[in-house]
Coordinates of C-alpha atoms in Angstrom, one line a residue:
Chain A
M1 CA 30.5 10.9 -58.4
E2 CA 31.4 13.6 -56.5
W3 CA 33.2 14.8 -53.5
V4 CA 32.2 16.6 -50.4
I5 CA 34.2 18.0 -47.2
V6 CA 32.0 18.2 -44.2
K7 CA 34.0 21.0 -41.7
Y8 CA 33.5 20.9 -38.2
P9 CA 35.8 21.4 -35.4
R10 CA 35.2 18.0 -33.7
V11 CA 35.4 14.3 -34.6
R12 CA 31.7 13.9 -35.6
D13 CA 29.7 12.0 -38.1
V14 CA 27.7 13.2 -41.0
F15 CA 24.6 12.3 -42.2
I16 CA 23.0 12.8 -45.7
G17 CA 19.4 12.7 -46.1
G18 CA 19.2 11.0 -43.0
R19 CA 21.5 8.6 -43.4
R20 CA 25.0 7.9 -41.7
S21 CA 27.4 8.7 -44.4
G22 CA 31.1 9.2 -43.3
P23 CA 33.0 11.5 -41.0
A24 CA 33.6 15.2 -40.3
N25 CA 37.0 16.6 -42.0
Q26 CA 37.6 13.9 -44.2
I27 CA 36.9 13.7 -47.8
L28 CA 33.8 11.8 -48.8
I29 CA 31.9 10.7 -51.7
V30 CA 28.3 11.3 -52.4
R31 CA 26.3 11.6 -55.5
E32 CA 25.9 14.5 -57.8
G33 CA 22.7 16.7 -57.0
T34 CA 20.9 17.9 -54.3
Q35 CA 21.4 16.6 -50.8
T36 CA 20.7 17.6 -47.5
F37 CA 23.6 17.3 -44.5
D38 CA 23.1 17.6 -41.3
L39 CA 25.3 15.8 -38.5
G40 CA 22.8 14.1 -36.5
T41 CA 22.0 14.2 -32.7
P42 CA 22.3 16.1 -30.5
I43 CA 21.7 19.1 -32.6
D44 CA 24.6 21.4 -30.8
Y45 CA 25.8 22.8 -34.0
R46 CA 24.4 25.4 -36.9
P47 CA 22.5 25.3 -38.7
P48 CA 20.6 22.4 -38.6
R49 CA 20.9 21.2 -41.9
R50 CA 22.3 22.6 -45.0
T51 CA 20.9 21.8 -48.3
V52 CA 23.8 21.8 -51.2
T53 CA 23.4 21.0 -54.6
V54 CA 26.8 19.2 -55.2
T55 CA 28.4 19.3 -58.5
R56 CA 31.3 19.9 -60.6
T57 CA 33.5 18.9 -57.5
S58 CA 36.5 16.8 -58.2
A59 CA 38.8 15.4 -55.1
A60 CA 41.1 17.9 -55.5
D61 CA 38.5 20.7 -55.3
P62 CA 35.7 19.2 -52.9
A63 CA 32.2 21.0 -52.4
M64 CA 33.3 22.3 -48.8
I65 CA 30.1 22.4 -46.3
E66 CA 30.4 24.2 -42.8
F67 CA 28.9 23.6 -39.6
E68 CA 30.0 25.7 -36.1
P69 CA 29.2 24.5 -32.8
V70 CA 26.8 26.5 -30.7
Chain B
M1 CA -5.7 -15.5 -53.8
R2 CA -7.7 -14.7 -56.6
C3 CA -10.2 -11.8 -57.5
S4 CA -10.0 -9.8 -54.2
G5 CA -13.0 -7.7 -53.7
R6 CA -11.9 -4.7 -54.7
F7 CA -10.0 -5.9 -57.8
A8 CA -13.6 -7.9 -58.4
A9 CA -15.1 -4.5 -58.7
A10 CA -12.6 -3.7 -61.0
C11 CA -13.4 -6.8 -63.0
L12 CA -17.0 -5.7 -62.8
R13 CA -16.4 -1.9 -64.5
R14 CA -14.2 -3.5 -67.2
S15 CA -15.9 -6.7 -68.5
G16 CA -19.5 -6.7 -66.8
W17 CA -21.4 -9.2 -64.8
V18 CA -21.3 -12.2 -67.3
A19 CA -17.4 -12.0 -68.0
Y20 CA -16.7 -11.5 -64.5
A21 CA -18.9 -14.4 -63.5
A22 CA -17.3 -16.4 -66.1
A23 CA -13.5 -15.4 -65.0
L24 CA -14.1 -15.9 -61.7
W25 CA -15.8 -19.4 -62.2
L26 CA -12.8 -20.6 -64.2
G27 CA -10.2 -19.2 -61.9
G28 CA -9.1 -16.7 -64.6
C29 CA -7.9 -14.1 -62.6
Y30 CA -4.1 -13.5 -62.0
P31 CA -3.3 -13.3 -58.2
I32 CA -3.3 -9.9 -56.6
N33 CA 0.1 -8.7 -54.9
P34 CA -1.0 -8.1 -51.2
A35 CA -1.3 -4.7 -49.3
L36 CA 1.3 -3.6 -46.7
S37 CA -0.7 -2.9 -43.8
R38 CA 2.4 -0.2 -42.2
Y39 CA 5.4 1.4 -44.4
D40 CA 8.4 0.7 -42.4
P41 CA 11.8 1.7 -44.2
H42 CA 13.6 -0.1 -42.4
A43 CA 11.4 -3.6 -42.7
G44 CA 11.2 -6.2 -45.4
Y45 CA 13.5 -8.0 -47.8
R46 CA 16.2 -4.8 -48.4
Y47 CA 19.8 -5.1 -48.1
E48 CA 20.4 -3.4 -45.1
N49 CA 18.4 -6.2 -42.9
L50 CA 20.6 -8.9 -44.5
S51 CA 23.8 -10.2 -42.8
A52 CA 27.0 -10.7 -44.5
R53 CA 28.0 -14.2 -45.3
D54 CA 31.6 -13.3 -44.8
S55 CA 34.3 -10.5 -44.8
D56 CA 32.7 -7.0 -44.7
N57 CA 35.4 -5.2 -46.4
T58 CA 35.0 -6.8 -49.8
F59 CA 31.8 -5.9 -51.6
V60 CA 31.3 -8.0 -54.6
A61 CA 28.0 -7.6 -56.7
L62 CA 27.0 -9.9 -59.4
S63 CA 24.8 -8.7 -62.3
L64 CA 23.4 -11.7 -64.4
S65 CA 22.2 -10.8 -67.7
G66 CA 19.2 -11.8 -70.0
G67 CA 19.1 -14.5 -72.7
G68 CA 16.5 -17.2 -71.8
T69 CA 18.3 -20.6 -70.9
R70 CA 21.6 -19.3 -72.4
A71 CA 22.2 -16.6 -69.7
A72 CA 20.6 -19.1 -66.9
A73 CA 23.5 -21.7 -67.9
F74 CA 26.1 -18.7 -68.5
A75 CA 25.2 -17.5 -64.7
Y76 CA 25.0 -20.8 -63.4
G77 CA 28.5 -21.8 -64.7
V78 CA 29.9 -18.6 -63.1
L79 CA 28.4 -19.2 -59.6
E80 CA 30.2 -22.7 -60.0
E81 CA 33.2 -21.4 -60.5
L82 CA 32.9 -18.6 -57.9
R83 CA 32.4 -21.6 -55.6
A84 CA 35.3 -23.6 -56.5
T85 CA 37.5 -20.8 -56.4
D86 CA 39.4 -21.3 -52.6
I87 CA 40.0 -18.0 -50.9
G88 CA 41.5 -19.2 -48.0
G89 CA 40.3 -19.6 -44.5
G90 CA 38.2 -22.3 -45.8
R91 CA 35.9 -19.7 -47.7
S92 CA 34.9 -19.8 -51.6
M93 CA 34.7 -16.7 -53.5
L94 CA 31.0 -17.0 -53.6
D95 CA 31.2 -16.8 -50.0
E96 CA 32.1 -13.0 -50.3
A97 CA 29.2 -12.2 -53.0
D98 CA 26.9 -9.6 -51.7
V99 CA 24.3 -8.3 -54.2
I100 CA 23.2 -10.8 -57.2
S101 CA 20.9 -8.6 -59.6
S102 CA 19.5 -10.1 -62.6
V103 CA 17.1 -10.2 -65.5
S104 CA 15.3 -12.3 -67.6
G105 CA 17.1 -15.9 -68.0
G106 CA 19.6 -14.8 -65.6
S107 CA 16.8 -14.0 -62.7
F108 CA 16.1 -18.0 -62.9
A109 CA 19.9 -18.5 -61.4
A110 CA 19.6 -15.8 -59.2
A111 CA 15.8 -16.2 -57.6
Y112 CA 16.9 -20.3 -57.5
Y113 CA 20.5 -19.5 -55.8
G114 CA 19.3 -17.1 -53.4
L115 CA 15.8 -19.4 -52.5
F116 CA 17.8 -22.7 -52.1
G117 CA 21.1 -22.1 -51.4
P118 CA 24.7 -23.0 -52.7
K119 CA 24.1 -27.1 -51.9
T120 CA 20.6 -27.5 -53.6
F121 CA 21.5 -25.1 -56.2
F122 CA 24.5 -27.0 -57.6
T123 CA 22.8 -30.1 -57.5
E124 CA 19.0 -29.3 -58.8
F125 CA 19.5 -26.3 -61.1
P126 CA 20.5 -28.1 -64.1
D127 CA 17.7 -30.5 -64.0
A128 CA 14.9 -28.3 -62.5
V129 CA 16.1 -25.6 -65.3
L130 CA 18.7 -25.9 -67.7
Y131 CA 17.6 -29.2 -69.0
R132 CA 14.2 -28.6 -68.4
R133 CA 12.0 -28.1 -71.4
I134 CA 10.5 -25.4 -70.5
E135 CA 9.6 -24.0 -74.2
R136 CA 7.9 -27.1 -74.6
D137 CA 6.4 -27.4 -71.3
L138 CA 4.6 -24.0 -72.0
V139 CA 3.2 -24.8 -74.8
L140 CA 1.6 -27.7 -74.2
R141 CA -0.2 -25.8 -71.4
V142 CA -0.9 -23.0 -73.8
L143 CA -2.4 -25.5 -76.3
A144 CA -4.6 -27.7 -73.4
P145 CA -8.2 -26.8 -73.9
W146 CA -8.7 -26.7 -70.1
N147 CA -6.6 -23.7 -70.2
W148 CA -8.4 -21.8 -72.9
P149 CA -11.4 -20.1 -71.2
R150 CA -9.1 -18.9 -68.5
L151 CA -6.4 -17.7 -71.5
L152 CA -9.4 -15.8 -72.9
S153 CA -9.8 -13.9 -69.8
P154 CA -9.0 -10.1 -69.9
F155 CA -7.3 -10.7 -66.6
F156 CA -5.3 -13.9 -67.1
G157 CA -2.3 -14.1 -69.5
R158 CA 0.4 -16.4 -70.8
G159 CA 2.7 -14.8 -68.5
D160 CA 0.4 -15.8 -65.9
L161 CA 0.2 -19.5 -66.5
A162 CA 3.8 -19.5 -66.9
D163 CA 3.8 -17.9 -63.5
E164 CA 2.1 -20.9 -62.2
Y165 CA 4.2 -23.3 -63.8
Y166 CA 7.4 -22.0 -62.5
G167 CA 5.9 -21.8 -59.2
N168 CA 4.8 -25.3 -59.1
H169 CA 7.5 -27.3 -61.0
I170 CA 10.8 -24.9 -60.4
F171 CA 10.2 -22.8 -57.1
K172 CA 8.5 -25.3 -55.0
S173 CA 5.7 -22.5 -54.7
R174 CA 8.1 -20.3 -52.5
T175 CA 7.6 -16.8 -51.7
F176 CA 10.0 -13.9 -51.3
A177 CA 9.9 -14.3 -47.2
H178 CA 11.6 -17.6 -47.3
L179 CA 14.7 -15.6 -48.9
P180 CA 17.3 -16.1 -46.0
R181 CA 18.1 -12.8 -44.5
K182 CA 21.5 -12.8 -45.5
R183 CA 23.5 -12.0 -48.4
P184 CA 23.6 -12.4 -51.4
Y185 CA 20.7 -9.8 -51.4
I186 CA 19.0 -10.8 -54.7
M187 CA 17.5 -8.4 -57.0
L188 CA 15.3 -9.5 -59.7
N189 CA 14.5 -6.6 -62.0
A190 CA 11.7 -6.5 -64.5
T191 CA 10.3 -3.4 -66.1
D192 CA 7.8 -1.1 -65.8
I193 CA 6.4 -1.0 -69.4
S194 CA 4.4 2.2 -68.9
R195 CA 7.4 4.4 -67.9
G196 CA 9.9 2.3 -69.2
A197 CA 11.6 2.0 -65.9
Q198 CA 13.3 -0.7 -64.0
F199 CA 11.2 -2.2 -61.4
S200 CA 12.8 -4.6 -58.8
F201 CA 11.4 -7.0 -56.6
T202 CA 12.4 -5.7 -53.4
Q203 CA 10.6 -3.9 -50.9
E204 CA 12.0 -0.6 -50.9
H205 CA 10.4 -0.6 -54.7
F206 CA 7.1 -2.5 -53.6
D207 CA 7.0 -0.2 -51.1
R208 CA 6.1 2.5 -53.6
I209 CA 2.8 0.6 -54.4
C210 CA 2.2 -0.2 -50.6
S211 CA 2.6 -3.7 -51.6
D212 CA 4.1 -6.4 -48.7
L213 CA 6.7 -8.2 -50.9
G214 CA 7.3 -10.8 -48.3
P215 CA 4.2 -12.9 -49.5
L216 CA 4.2 -12.8 -52.9
A217 CA 5.4 -16.0 -55.1
I218 CA 8.9 -15.9 -55.9
S219 CA 7.6 -17.3 -59.6
R220 CA 6.0 -14.0 -59.7
G221 CA 9.1 -12.2 -59.6
V222 CA 10.6 -14.5 -62.2
V223 CA 8.1 -14.7 -64.6
A224 CA 7.7 -10.7 -64.7
S225 CA 11.8 -10.2 -64.9
S226 CA 11.4 -12.6 -67.9
A227 CA 8.2 -12.1 -70.0
F228 CA 9.6 -11.0 -73.3
P229 CA 6.9 -9.1 -75.0
I230 CA 4.8 -11.2 -77.5
G231 CA 5.6 -14.5 -75.7
F232 CA 4.0 -13.5 -72.4
T233 CA 1.8 -11.1 -71.7
P234 CA 3.0 -8.3 -69.4
I235 CA 2.4 -9.4 -65.0
T236 CA -0.1 -6.9 -63.5
F237 CA 0.3 -5.6 -60.2
K238 CA -2.3 -3.5 -57.9
N239 CA -1.1 -0.2 -56.5
H240 CA -2.6 -0.1 -53.3
G241 CA -2.1 3.7 -52.8
K242 CA 0.6 5.5 -50.7
E243 CA -2.2 6.6 -48.3
T244 CA -3.3 2.7 -47.5
C245 CA 0.2 1.9 -45.9
G246 CA 1.3 5.8 -45.2
Y247 CA 4.4 5.4 -47.4
E248 CA 6.5 8.7 -47.9
A249 CA 8.9 8.9 -50.4
P250 CA 12.8 9.0 -49.1
E251 CA 14.5 12.2 -49.0
W252 CA 16.5 12.0 -52.4
V253 CA 13.2 11.8 -54.1
G254 CA 12.1 15.4 -53.2
N255 CA 15.5 16.5 -53.7
S256 CA 16.3 15.3 -56.9
E257 CA 12.9 16.8 -58.4
Q258 CA 15.2 20.0 -58.0
D259 CA 17.6 18.6 -60.4
L260 CA 16.9 18.6 -64.1
D261 CA 19.6 20.5 -64.9
V262 CA 22.2 19.3 -62.6
N263 CA 21.4 14.9 -62.6
P264 CA 18.6 14.6 -65.2
Q265 CA 19.1 11.0 -64.7
L266 CA 18.3 10.9 -61.3
Y267 CA 15.7 13.5 -61.6
D268 CA 13.7 11.0 -64.3
L269 CA 14.2 8.6 -61.5
A270 CA 12.4 10.7 -59.3
K271 CA 9.9 11.5 -61.4
T272 CA 9.0 7.6 -61.9
W273 CA 9.3 7.6 -58.1
R274 CA 6.5 9.9 -57.9
S275 CA 4.5 8.2 -60.4
Y276 CA 3.3 5.2 -58.4
E277 CA 2.3 7.6 -55.3
S278 CA -1.4 8.0 -57.0
A279 CA -3.1 4.7 -57.1
Q280 CA -5.8 6.7 -58.9
H281 CA -3.7 7.5 -61.8
R282 CA -1.8 4.1 -61.6
P283 CA -4.4 2.2 -59.9
Y284 CA -2.7 -0.9 -61.8
I285 CA 1.3 -1.7 -62.7
H286 CA 2.4 -3.7 -65.7
L287 CA 5.8 -5.4 -65.6
S288 CA 7.7 -7.3 -68.4
D289 CA 10.7 -8.2 -68.7
G290 CA 13.8 -6.4 -66.8
G291 CA 15.7 -6.7 -70.3
L292 CA 13.6 -4.2 -71.7
A293 CA 15.1 -1.2 -69.3
D294 CA 18.6 -2.9 -68.9
N295 CA 19.7 -6.1 -70.6
I296 CA 22.6 -7.2 -68.0
G297 CA 20.9 -6.1 -64.7
L298 CA 23.6 -3.6 -63.9
R299 CA 21.7 -0.6 -63.4
A300 CA 19.6 -1.5 -60.4
I301 CA 23.1 -1.9 -59.0
E302 CA 24.4 1.3 -60.1
T303 CA 21.1 2.9 -58.7
G304 CA 21.3 1.2 -55.7
I305 CA 24.9 2.7 -55.2
G306 CA 24.8 5.5 -56.7
S307 CA 21.5 7.1 -56.8
T308 CA 19.0 5.9 -54.0
G309 CA 22.1 4.7 -52.0
S310 CA 20.1 1.4 -50.5
L311 CA 23.1 -0.7 -51.2
G312 CA 24.7 2.0 -48.6
L313 CA 27.9 1.2 -50.3
Y314 CA 29.6 5.3 -50.4
E315 CA 28.8 5.3 -46.6
K316 CA 31.1 2.4 -46.1
V317 CA 33.6 3.6 -48.4
N318 CA 33.5 6.8 -46.8
F319 CA 33.8 5.3 -43.6
R320 CA 37.3 3.7 -44.9
E321 CA 35.5 0.0 -44.3
V322 CA 35.5 -1.2 -47.5
E323 CA 39.1 -2.3 -49.5
R324 CA 38.0 -4.2 -52.4
I325 CA 35.0 -3.6 -54.6
A326 CA 34.2 -6.1 -57.9
F327 CA 31.6 -6.0 -59.9
I328 CA 31.2 -9.4 -61.7
I329 CA 29.1 -8.5 -65.0
V330 CA 27.8 -12.0 -66.7
D331 CA 26.9 -11.0 -70.1
A332 CA 25.2 -14.1 -72.2
K333 CA 24.7 -11.3 -75.1
P334 CA 24.4 -13.2 -78.5
E335 CA 25.6 -11.9 -82.1
S336 CA 24.8 -13.9 -84.8
E337 CA 25.4 -13.2 -88.3
P338 CA 23.2 -10.5 -89.8
A339 CA 21.7 -13.2 -92.4
A340 CA 19.8 -10.0 -94.0
D341 CA 23.0 -8.2 -94.9
R342 CA 23.8 -11.5 -97.5
S343 CA 20.5 -10.1 -99.7
A344 CA 19.8 -7.1 -101.5
R345 CA 16.1 -7.8 -100.5
P346 CA 15.1 -5.2 -97.6
P347 CA 14.9 -6.9 -94.3
G348 CA 11.2 -8.1 -93.5
I349 CA 9.4 -7.0 -90.6
V350 CA 10.0 -9.6 -88.0
T351 CA 13.9 -9.0 -88.7
V352 CA 13.2 -5.1 -88.2
L353 CA 11.0 -5.7 -85.2
N354 CA 13.4 -8.0 -83.5
A355 CA 16.5 -5.1 -84.3
A356 CA 14.0 -2.1 -83.1
A357 CA 13.4 -4.5 -79.6
T358 CA 16.9 -6.0 -79.3
T359 CA 19.1 -3.3 -80.7
P360 CA 18.5 -0.2 -78.3
L361 CA 18.8 -2.5 -74.8
E362 CA 22.3 -3.8 -76.5
N363 CA 23.4 -0.1 -77.1
Y364 CA 22.3 1.0 -73.7
S365 CA 23.9 -2.3 -71.7
S366 CA 26.8 -1.0 -73.3
D367 CA 26.2 2.1 -72.1
T368 CA 26.0 0.7 -68.3
I369 CA 29.2 -1.0 -68.9
E370 CA 31.2 1.7 -69.8
R371 CA 29.6 4.2 -66.8
I372 CA 31.0 1.9 -64.6
R373 CA 34.6 1.7 -66.1
L374 CA 34.4 5.5 -66.5
W375 CA 33.8 5.4 -62.4
F376 CA 36.4 3.4 -61.5
D377 CA 38.9 5.1 -63.7
E378 CA 37.6 8.0 -62.1
W379 CA 38.1 6.7 -58.6
D380 CA 41.9 5.4 -59.6
R381 CA 42.6 9.0 -61.1
A382 CA 41.3 11.0 -57.8
A383 CA 43.6 8.6 -55.5
Q384 CA 46.6 9.0 -58.4
D385 CA 46.4 12.8 -58.0
F386 CA 46.2 13.0 -54.9
D387 CA 49.4 11.3 -54.5
V388 CA 51.0 13.1 -57.1
R389 CA 50.0 16.6 -55.6
R390 CA 51.2 15.3 -52.4
A391 CA 54.8 14.2 -54.1
G392 CA 55.0 17.5 -55.5
C393 CA 55.0 19.2 -52.3
D394 CA 57.9 17.0 -50.7
R395 CA 60.1 17.8 -53.6
L396 CA 59.3 21.6 -53.7
A397 CA 60.1 21.3 -49.7
A398 CA 63.2 19.4 -50.4
K399 CA 64.2 21.7 -52.9
I400 CA 63.3 25.1 -50.7
C401 CA 64.8 23.2 -47.6
G402 CA 67.8 22.0 -49.4
S403 CA 70.5 20.1 -47.6
S404 CA 68.7 20.2 -43.9
G405 CA 67.2 16.9 -44.6
S406 CA 63.1 16.3 -45.1
A407 CA 63.0 15.6 -41.2
S408 CA 63.9 19.5 -40.5
A409 CA 61.8 22.2 -39.0
C410 CA 61.7 23.7 -42.7
A411 CA 60.8 20.6 -44.7
T412 CA 57.8 20.3 -42.1
E413 CA 56.7 23.7 -42.1
R414 CA 56.8 24.2 -46.1
R415 CA 55.6 20.8 -46.8
G416 CA 52.4 21.3 -44.6
Q417 CA 52.2 24.6 -46.1
C418 CA 52.1 23.5 -49.6
Y419 CA 49.6 20.2 -48.4
E420 CA 46.9 23.0 -47.6
E421 CA 47.5 25.0 -50.9
A422 CA 47.3 21.7 -52.9
H423 CA 44.4 20.3 -50.9
A424 CA 46.9 17.4 -50.4
S425 CA 46.6 17.3 -46.4
E426 CA 45.2 13.9 -45.4
M427 CA 41.8 15.3 -45.2
F428 CA 41.9 15.6 -48.8
R429 CA 43.0 12.0 -49.5
P430 CA 40.1 10.0 -51.0
P431 CA 39.0 6.7 -50.1
H432 CA 40.3 4.2 -52.7
P433 CA 39.6 0.7 -52.3
K434 CA 41.0 -1.6 -54.9
L435 CA 38.7 -2.1 -57.7
Y436 CA 37.7 -4.8 -59.7
P437 CA 35.6 -4.5 -63.2
I438 CA 34.9 -8.3 -64.3
H439 CA 33.5 -8.9 -67.8
V440 CA 32.6 -12.6 -68.6
R441 CA 31.5 -12.4 -71.9
F442 CA 31.5 -14.7 -75.1
E443 CA 33.5 -11.8 -76.9
A444 CA 36.8 -13.1 -74.5
I445 CA 36.3 -17.0 -75.4
P446 CA 39.7 -17.4 -77.2
D447 CA 38.6 -20.6 -79.2
A448 CA 37.1 -18.8 -82.4
A449 CA 35.0 -21.7 -83.2
A450 CA 33.6 -22.0 -79.8
K451 CA 32.9 -18.5 -79.5
E452 CA 30.8 -18.3 -82.9
S453 CA 28.7 -21.3 -81.6
L454 CA 28.1 -19.9 -78.0
K455 CA 27.2 -16.6 -79.8
G456 CA 25.0 -18.2 -82.1
I457 CA 22.6 -19.8 -79.2
G458 CA 19.4 -18.1 -79.6
T459 CA 17.0 -16.7 -76.6
R460 CA 14.9 -19.8 -75.9
L461 CA 13.4 -21.3 -72.5
Q462 CA 15.1 -24.9 -73.6
L463 CA 18.4 -25.9 -75.2
P464 CA 20.0 -29.0 -76.0
R465 CA 22.3 -30.7 -73.3
R466 CA 25.4 -30.5 -74.8
E467 CA 24.8 -26.1 -75.7
V468 CA 24.0 -26.1 -72.0
N469 CA 27.2 -27.8 -70.6
D470 CA 29.4 -25.9 -73.2
L471 CA 28.0 -22.7 -71.7
I472 CA 28.6 -23.6 -67.9
F473 CA 32.1 -24.9 -69.5
W474 CA 33.1 -21.9 -70.9
A475 CA 31.8 -19.6 -67.9
R476 CA 33.9 -21.0 -65.5
R477 CA 36.9 -20.8 -67.8
L478 CA 36.2 -17.1 -68.9
L479 CA 36.0 -16.0 -65.2
R480 CA 38.7 -18.1 -64.2
E481 CA 41.0 -16.8 -66.6
S482 CA 39.9 -12.9 -66.2
Q483 CA 42.8 -10.9 -65.1
P484 CA 40.7 -9.0 -62.6
Y485 CA 39.4 -12.2 -61.4
R486 CA 42.8 -13.6 -60.7
D487 CA 43.9 -10.1 -58.9
L488 CA 40.7 -10.4 -56.6
V489 CA 41.5 -13.6 -55.8
A490 CA 44.8 -13.2 -55.5
G491 CA 44.2 -10.0 -53.0
L492 CA 41.5 -11.6 -51.0
R493 CA 43.9 -15.0 -50.6
Q494 CA 46.8 -12.7 -49.4
A495 CA 44.3 -11.0 -47.1
S496 CA 43.6 -14.2 -45.5
Q497 CA 47.0 -15.5 -45.0
D498 CA 47.8 -11.9 -43.5
R499 CA 44.8 -12.4 -41.0
M500 CA 46.3 -15.9 -39.8
T501 CA 49.8 -14.7 -39.5
G502 CA 48.2 -11.7 -37.6
H503 CA 49.9 -9.6 -40.1
R504 CA 48.5 -6.1 -41.1
A505 CA 49.2 -4.2 -44.3
P506 CA 50.1 -0.8 -43.8

């Protein structure tokens, strides 16, 4: 079990591997390993997706993945 | 549906005209699993397509272990106790079951319950399976001379004979398409003997061989799940090849192939997933007893949550929609006295082979249970650590800002700074459903004589009526007296009461 926060300035859902997986700006539980994150449609953010290897995180020190509006 | 055209060609290549003609005449071919015309990752029997029977904020998964009729009776007892447990609002605990994953003997109970529903299950299953002399009936069929030609065919084995018997006499020729489109999700698990990997009778797994699970007989899943080696021949499935239905492996497979060092378990799973893609290399898949890959049926649930994500639990937890997670592990593991240790002579070949076949499985099963326990512990610890960090910030702010009070601007500012630095702001608050690991096993029986008696029941497909009744009695009592189960029931009853009175927990 790994921990991730996807940061985005607005309320938005996070998609992992194409599946709606949780809200942005809140700590999320994910599996360990390489995963592709995006914010779904419309793609009004950048980068359009991030592929990140999530490992050795904790709830106190989660992986931080940032997107920004375009 | 016997000896299809392409399969006939395979028969020909392997056995020549004479054998093929004889096999065809005598019906000595196993049924071919149907092809899938078009791959659709959202169609067919999969968890996401089943409606919830009841409150969706509680996730209850049952794993039913292997162990022949011993396991089926033990599973029946647990299901009966779940049905008898009232959780308020006219509902029982059984209504809360979301997933039932099973192997081997447990698959008889899972399939029968899933197919026919609670009413028929609780009235008919004991006579249809538990008290039935399945073993005798199967032996008689093997000994019947009119079955010998078929059994001599290389394309029809004792497993296929058992499939016919289960289909005609227990599962009433029903198919997977007859499974209701509501929870619990039934996962019958077998083992792909070439890879040593779990193979579940779900559309997600059948997609990999471009096969449509729907028209397949339920009995085929049960017999594959319970085809204990030597006693039963493996059950063969045709790999139709990914190009025939346009199958594309899910994204996690490609990503996990990069994770040999990071997550070797998932890497192996991805490799296994890919191995089905080439129908040239693996035109046939041979499935044997699910217990060879996992004898308690828990791995399929763990994989569906933490690896493939097919059960969608992390998503629901992340959206803070799940308040309780319960795993009910129904474990009919036997443990007879090691007779070999009473002799100075080294154990014979049968004892050694039996130990070689079963001991690693038991260790693997214990390992799976331990992984779930550690997972739950980690989750609890994350929530506790968050509370500790936050409380530390509160104390620090109060100390720095002195008697001005916690509501003062000073305290608010200091606390906010500390929350940011210590990762204790709301953003970092981990989702924390209440977790209930419930392990129903013989070892917990308080009566020493009863415990020894149940642990000594062999793995058979027929048992004396008294032993079946004892297994049911103790399964019910063990579940009823399990502390985590009592906590779960109390929590659900309280929630039901709160709903009725309009009270909402903070």
